[in-house]
Coordinates of C-alpha atoms in Angstrom, one line a residue:
M1 CA 14.3 -50.0 -11.5
E2 CA 15.3 -47.1 -13.7
I3 CA 11.9 -45.5 -13.2
L4 CA 12.4 -45.8 -9.4
W5 CA 15.7 -44.0 -9.6
V6 CA 14.1 -41.2 -11.7
L7 CA 11.3 -40.8 -9.1
M8 CA 13.8 -40.7 -6.3
A9 CA 15.9 -38.1 -8.1
L10 CA 12.8 -35.9 -8.7
A11 CA 11.9 -36.2 -5.0
M12 CA 15.3 -35.1 -3.9
F13 CA 15.2 -32.2 -6.4
S14 CA 11.8 -31.1 -5.0
L15 CA 13.1 -31.2 -1.5
V16 CA 16.0 -28.9 -2.5
L17 CA 13.9 -26.6 -4.7
L18 CA 10.8 -26.2 -2.6
P19 CA 12.3 -24.2 0.2
V20 CA 13.9 -21.9 -2.3
L21 CA 10.6 -21.3 -4.1
M22 CA 8.8 -20.8 -0.8
R23 CA 11.4 -18.2 0.3
R24 CA 11.0 -16.4 -3.0
R25 CA 7.3 -16.5 -2.8
A26 CA 7.2 -15.2 0.7
G27 CA 9.3 -12.3 -0.5
I28 CA 10.9 -10.2 2.2
Q29 CA 11.1 -11.3 5.9
Q30 CA 11.4 -9.1 8.9
V31 CA 13.8 -9.9 11.8
A32 CA 13.1 -9.1 15.4
P33 CA 14.0 -5.7 16.6
S34 CA 16.5 -7.3 19.1
D35 CA 18.3 -9.1 16.3
P36 CA 21.9 -7.8 16.0
D37 CA 21.4 -7.4 12.2
A38 CA 18.3 -5.3 12.7
A39 CA 18.5 -1.6 11.7
D40 CA 16.5 0.7 13.8
P41 CA 14.0 2.9 11.9
A42 CA 13.4 5.0 15.0
N43 CA 16.9 6.5 14.5
Y44 CA 15.4 8.3 11.5
G45 CA 12.4 9.6 13.4
F46 CA 10.0 7.0 11.9
L47 CA 7.0 5.9 13.9
R48 CA 6.7 2.5 15.5
Q49 CA 4.6 0.0 13.6
E50 CA 1.7 0.2 16.0
E51 CA 1.5 3.9 15.6
L52 CA 1.1 3.9 11.8
D53 CA -2.2 5.2 10.5
I54 CA -3.7 2.7 8.0
R55 CA -6.7 4.9 7.1
M56 CA -5.0 7.3 4.7
P57 CA -2.0 7.5 2.4
G58 CA -1.0 10.9 3.9
P59 CA -2.1 13.5 6.3
D60 CA -5.4 15.3 6.0
H61 CA -5.9 16.8 9.4
D62 CA -9.3 18.3 8.7
L63 CA -10.6 15.0 7.6
L64 CA -9.1 13.1 10.5
D65 CA -10.6 15.5 13.0
V66 CA -14.0 15.3 11.4
L67 CA -13.9 11.5 11.1
D68 CA -13.0 11.2 14.8
L69 CA -15.8 13.6 15.7
V70 CA -18.4 11.8 13.6
Q71 CA -17.5 8.4 14.9
R72 CA -17.4 9.5 18.5
T73 CA -20.7 11.4 18.4
Q74 CA -22.5 9.6 15.5
D75 CA -23.4 13.1 14.2
Y76 CA -23.0 13.5 10.5
R77 CA -23.1 17.3 10.3
S78 CA -19.4 18.0 10.4
A79 CA -18.9 15.6 7.6
S80 CA -21.6 17.3 5.5
Q81 CA -19.9 20.7 6.2
L82 CA -16.4 19.4 5.3
L83 CA -17.6 18.0 1.9
A84 CA -19.6 21.1 1.1
G85 CA -16.4 23.2 1.5
T86 CA -14.2 20.8 -0.5
E87 CA -13.5 21.7 -4.2
V88 CA -15.7 19.6 -6.4
E89 CA -13.2 18.8 -9.2
G90 CA -10.2 18.2 -7.0
E91 CA -8.6 14.9 -5.8
R92 CA -9.2 15.7 -2.1
R93 CA -13.0 15.5 -2.5
W94 CA -12.7 12.0 -3.9
Q95 CA -10.4 10.9 -1.1
R96 CA -12.7 12.3 1.5
V97 CA -15.8 10.6 0.1
Q98 CA -13.8 7.3 0.1
A99 CA -12.7 7.8 3.7
F100 CA -16.2 8.6 5.0
A101 CA -17.7 5.6 3.1
G102 CA -14.9 3.3 4.3
A103 CA -15.4 4.4 7.9
A104 CA -19.2 3.7 7.7
S105 CA -18.5 0.3 6.0
L106 CA -16.0 -0.7 8.6
E107 CA -18.3 0.3 11.4
L108 CA -21.0 -1.8 10.0
Q109 CA -18.7 -4.8 9.7
Q110 CA -17.6 -4.4 13.3
R111 CA -21.1 -3.8 14.6
P112 CA -23.7 -5.4 12.3
G113 CA -26.4 -4.6 14.8
G114 CA -29.1 -6.8 16.4
V115 CA -32.1 -6.7 18.6
S116 CA -30.6 -4.4 21.2
E117 CA -27.7 -2.9 19.3
T118 CA -27.7 -0.1 16.7
P119 CA -25.7 -1.1 13.6
G120 CA -22.4 0.7 12.9
G121 CA -22.5 3.5 10.3
Q122 CA -25.9 4.7 11.5
W123 CA -24.7 8.3 11.0
L124 CA -24.6 7.8 7.3
R125 CA -28.1 6.4 7.1
V126 CA -29.4 9.4 9.2
W127 CA -27.4 11.8 7.0
R128 CA -28.9 10.4 3.8
A129 CA -32.5 10.4 5.3
E130 CA -32.3 13.9 6.8
K131 CA -30.5 15.5 3.8
P132 CA -31.7 13.7 0.7
K133 CA -30.6 16.6 -1.6
D134 CA -27.1 16.8 -0.1
A135 CA -24.7 15.9 -2.9
G136 CA -22.1 14.9 -0.3
S137 CA -24.3 12.3 1.4
A138 CA -25.4 10.9 -2.0
A139 CA -21.8 10.4 -3.1
V140 CA -20.7 8.9 0.2
H141 CA -23.7 6.5 0.2
A142 CA -22.9 5.4 -3.4
E143 CA -19.3 4.7 -2.4
F144 CA -20.4 2.9 0.7
L145 CA -22.5 0.5 -1.4
V146 CA -19.5 -0.1 -3.7
Q147 CA -17.3 -0.9 -0.7
Q148 CA -19.9 -3.1 0.8
A149 CA -20.2 -5.1 -2.4
W150 CA -16.5 -5.8 -2.5
R151 CA -16.1 -6.3 1.2
T152 CA -19.1 -8.6 1.9
S153 CA -19.8 -10.6 -1.3
T154 CA -18.0 -12.3 -4.2
P155 CA -18.0 -10.9 -7.8
G156 CA -20.2 -12.9 -10.0
T157 CA -22.7 -13.8 -7.3
D158 CA -26.3 -12.6 -7.2
E159 CA -25.6 -10.8 -3.9
F160 CA -22.7 -8.9 -5.4
R161 CA -24.7 -8.0 -8.5
I162 CA -27.7 -6.7 -6.4
I163 CA -25.6 -4.4 -4.3
M164 CA -23.7 -3.1 -7.3
E165 CA -26.9 -2.4 -9.2
E166 CA -28.1 -0.4 -6.1
A167 CA -24.7 1.4 -6.1
R168 CA -25.2 2.2 -9.8
A169 CA -28.5 3.8 -9.1
A170 CA -27.0 5.7 -6.2
C171 CA -24.3 7.1 -8.5
G172 CA -26.9 8.4 -10.8
E173 CA -28.7 10.1 -8.0
A174 CA -25.4 11.7 -6.8
A175 CA -24.6 12.9 -10.3
L176 CA -28.0 14.6 -10.6
L177 CA -27.4 16.5 -7.4
S178 CA -24.0 17.8 -8.5
P179 CA -23.8 18.0 -12.3
G180 CA -20.2 19.2 -12.5
D181 CA -18.9 16.8 -10.0
P182 CA -16.7 13.9 -11.4
V183 CA -16.9 11.9 -8.1
P184 CA -20.2 10.1 -8.8
Y185 CA -18.8 8.9 -12.2
I186 CA -15.5 7.9 -10.6
I187 CA -17.4 5.8 -8.1
E188 CA -19.3 4.2 -11.0
L189 CA -15.9 3.1 -12.5
S190 CA -15.7 0.5 -9.8
V191 CA -19.3 -0.5 -10.5
A192 CA -18.4 -0.9 -14.2
R193 CA -15.5 -3.2 -13.3
G194 CA -17.7 -5.3 -11.0
L195 CA -20.6 -5.6 -13.3
A196 CA -18.4 -6.0 -16.4
Y197 CA -19.7 -3.0 -18.5
P198 CA -19.1 -3.6 -22.2
Q199 CA -16.2 -1.5 -23.4
P200 CA -18.4 1.0 -25.3
E201 CA -20.4 1.7 -22.2
F202 CA -17.3 2.0 -20.1
E203 CA -15.7 4.5 -22.6
K204 CA -18.9 6.5 -22.5
L205 CA -18.7 6.7 -18.7
W206 CA -15.0 7.6 -19.0
L207 CA -15.7 10.5 -21.3
K208 CA -18.1 12.0 -18.7
I209 CA -15.2 12.1 -16.3
L210 CA -12.8 13.6 -18.8
D211 CA -15.3 16.4 -19.5
R212 CA -15.3 17.3 -15.8
A213 CA -11.8 16.5 -14.6
P214 CA -9.4 15.4 -17.4
S215 CA -6.3 15.3 -15.2
H216 CA -7.9 13.5 -12.2
M217 CA -5.3 11.0 -11.0
G218 CA -7.8 9.1 -8.8
A219 CA -10.1 8.6 -11.8
H220 CA -7.2 7.3 -13.9
L221 CA -6.2 4.8 -11.3
A222 CA -9.8 3.6 -11.0
A223 CA -10.1 3.3 -14.8
L224 CA -6.8 1.4 -15.0
H225 CA -8.3 -1.4 -13.0
Y226 CA -10.9 -2.0 -15.6
W227 CA -8.3 -2.2 -18.4
C228 CA -6.1 -4.7 -16.5
E229 CA -5.6 -8.2 -17.6
K230 CA -7.3 -9.6 -14.4
W231 CA -10.5 -7.8 -15.2
H232 CA -11.7 -6.7 -18.7
G233 CA -8.6 -5.7 -20.6
T234 CA -5.1 -6.9 -21.3
R235 CA -1.6 -6.0 -20.1
E236 CA -1.0 -4.2 -23.4
V237 CA -4.2 -2.2 -23.2
A238 CA -3.6 -1.2 -19.6
N239 CA 0.0 -0.1 -20.4
S240 CA -1.2 1.9 -23.4
F241 CA -3.9 3.6 -21.3
A242 CA -1.3 4.5 -18.6
E243 CA 1.3 5.7 -21.1
A244 CA -1.2 7.8 -23.0
A245 CA -2.2 9.4 -19.7
A246 CA 1.4 10.1 -18.9
A247 CA 2.1 11.6 -22.3
R248 CA -0.8 14.1 -22.1
A249 CA -0.1 15.0 -18.4
P250 CA 0.1 18.7 -17.9
Q251 CA 3.1 20.3 -16.1
G252 CA 3.1 19.2 -12.4
S253 CA 0.6 16.4 -12.9
L254 CA 1.2 13.1 -11.2
L255 CA -0.3 11.3 -14.2
A256 CA 3.3 10.9 -15.4
A257 CA 3.5 8.1 -12.7
M258 CA 0.6 6.1 -14.3
P259 CA 3.0 3.6 -16.1
L260 CA 4.4 2.5 -12.7
F261 CA 0.9 1.7 -11.5
A262 CA 0.3 -0.3 -14.7
V263 CA 3.5 -2.3 -14.0
F264 CA 2.4 -3.0 -10.4
E265 CA -1.0 -4.2 -11.6
H266 CA 0.7 -6.9 -13.7
L267 CA 3.4 -8.1 -11.5
P268 CA 3.9 -11.8 -11.6
E269 CA 2.7 -13.6 -8.5
V270 CA 6.0 -15.4 -8.2
N271 CA 9.0 -13.7 -9.6
L272 CA 12.2 -15.8 -9.8
V273 CA 14.2 -13.3 -11.8
R274 CA 16.1 -11.2 -9.4
S275 CA 16.9 -8.5 -11.9
F276 CA 13.2 -7.9 -12.8
Y277 CA 13.0 -4.8 -10.6
Q278 CA 16.1 -3.4 -12.3
S279 CA 14.8 -4.2 -15.8
E280 CA 14.3 -1.5 -18.4
V281 CA 10.5 -1.6 -18.2
V282 CA 10.5 -1.1 -14.4
T283 CA 13.3 1.4 -14.4
K284 CA 11.6 3.6 -17.0
A285 CA 8.3 3.5 -15.0
V286 CA 10.2 4.3 -11.8
H287 CA 12.0 7.3 -13.4
G288 CA 8.7 8.6 -14.7
A289 CA 7.2 8.4 -11.2
L290 CA 10.2 10.1 -9.7
F291 CA 9.9 12.9 -12.3
A292 CA 6.2 13.3 -11.4
V293 CA 7.0 13.5 -7.7
H294 CA 9.7 16.1 -8.2
A295 CA 7.4 18.3 -10.4
A296 CA 4.2 17.9 -8.3
R297 CA 2.9 20.5 -5.9
P298 CA 3.9 19.6 -2.3
D299 CA 0.2 19.7 -1.3
D300 CA -1.1 17.4 -4.1
P301 CA -3.4 14.9 -2.4
M302 CA -2.2 12.1 -4.7
L303 CA 1.5 12.7 -4.0
A304 CA 1.6 10.2 -1.1
H305 CA 0.0 7.5 -3.3
V306 CA 2.9 7.7 -5.7
R307 CA 5.6 7.9 -3.0
H308 CA 4.3 4.7 -1.3
L309 CA 4.4 2.8 -4.6
L310 CA 7.9 4.2 -5.3
V311 CA 9.0 2.8 -1.9
F312 CA 7.9 -0.7 -2.9
F313 CA 9.8 -0.6 -6.3
L314 CA 12.9 1.2 -5.0
V315 CA 13.4 -1.3 -2.2
R316 CA 12.8 -4.2 -4.6
G317 CA 15.3 -2.6 -6.9
E318 CA 17.8 -2.1 -4.0
R319 CA 17.9 1.7 -4.6
W320 CA 18.1 2.3 -0.8
S321 CA 18.9 6.0 -0.7
E322 CA 16.1 6.9 -3.1
A323 CA 13.7 4.7 -1.1
M324 CA 14.7 6.5 2.1
N325 CA 14.1 9.9 0.4
Q326 CA 10.5 8.8 -0.2
L327 CA 10.0 7.3 3.3
V328 CA 10.8 10.6 5.1
H329 CA 7.8 12.1 3.3
V330 CA 5.2 9.4 3.9
D331 CA 6.1 7.8 7.2
G332 CA 3.2 7.7 9.6
H333 CA 0.4 7.0 7.1
V334 CA 0.2 3.7 5.2
G335 CA -3.3 3.6 3.7
A336 CA -2.1 3.2 0.1
L337 CA -1.0 0.7 -2.4
P338 CA 0.7 -1.7 -2.1
W339 CA 0.3 -2.1 1.7
T340 CA -3.5 -2.0 1.6
L341 CA -3.6 -5.2 -0.4
T342 CA -2.3 -7.1 2.6
A343 CA -4.0 -8.3 5.7
D344 CA -1.7 -6.1 7.9
P345 CA -0.7 -2.9 5.9
A346 CA 1.4 -1.5 8.8
A347 CA 3.4 -4.7 9.1
D348 CA 4.0 -5.0 5.4
Y349 CA 5.1 -1.3 5.2
A350 CA 7.4 -1.8 8.2
I351 CA 9.2 -4.7 6.5
Y352 CA 10.0 -2.6 3.5
R353 CA 11.0 0.4 5.7
A354 CA 13.3 -1.8 7.7
L355 CA 14.9 -3.1 4.6
A356 CA 15.4 0.4 3.2
V357 CA 17.1 1.5 6.4
A358 CA 19.3 -1.6 6.5
G359 CA 20.3 -1.2 2.9
Y360 CA 21.0 2.5 3.3
E361 CA 23.2 1.9 6.3
A362 CA 25.0 -1.0 4.7
N363 CA 26.0 1.4 2.0
G364 CA 27.4 4.1 4.3
G365 CA 24.2 6.0 5.0
S366 CA 23.2 7.3 8.4
P367 CA 20.6 9.6 10.0
A368 CA 23.1 12.4 9.6
T369 CA 23.4 11.9 5.8
L370 CA 19.6 11.7 5.1
S371 CA 18.1 14.9 4.0
H372 CA 14.6 15.7 5.2

């Protein structure tokens, strides 16, 4: 009889606790725009959710114009010209290579082709065939293979390994065509993670990047994934890597924000401690990222990446005014962490934006008090 009472008590406890845990796990919920408690982001000049661009973290009008032209005409030549005129060592070249490869990969997913249909992304295959010595086409092709591996197969399977091995060879070809270009080696960082390079081999690859672009933020973020606990490192190793990068960051470099990305990579799946986002570890990383944003060049291509992650942490930490100050700089483009990890990046971003607006207004803020 006593056992029966214990079981009944446990059942009642579960009924009470489960909804709480589910609400915590679900995180933040969005109310309907017609709800009387809903704040209106449009009052701040923010775009509607359906207007948000999920392709990029921030504006790159030249890239967007060329992407639209290439996809409309299936002619690669404007893409070739854009990459040829983009600085080799800079962040923007890496972002543009990712964007072209992602567009081709998504086209292929949407139109795999058949007996009477040309497969999507045909322009990339034509580009590679007609200009085999074009360093831009070689880099885009290598990144395309990497994205295809992650998009269409499962790590550890033969299919995944075969595609990644092909990508590894493509990285080598791209590197030969542009010896001073760090991008082929940055692409290979993802291959190294997928194929589980031994640490000495990974470090050798990393040194090649440091020789070419020691302050490359995109490269550091790609390398951080390898050192994370869920891949081939540990939380401590990843944090040490990020902190070392921040410590040696030159003036104006966004590398000072690396510890915040390391914290994000190791967030618990379910966090029941409300004060976690106001803890010393998170606060220190957020302050480092805020410092980096303040010191960075306004045209730094990686600036939007840091701002988007700051929005996530600032909203979670209920720092509404600071979150709003970041939102006014990035609204319109949501192709960045953490939104891209969800099935609907625009919707996830819109939830956090609505929360920031609501929290800002609840504490006396208004469109008139927000500086742009």
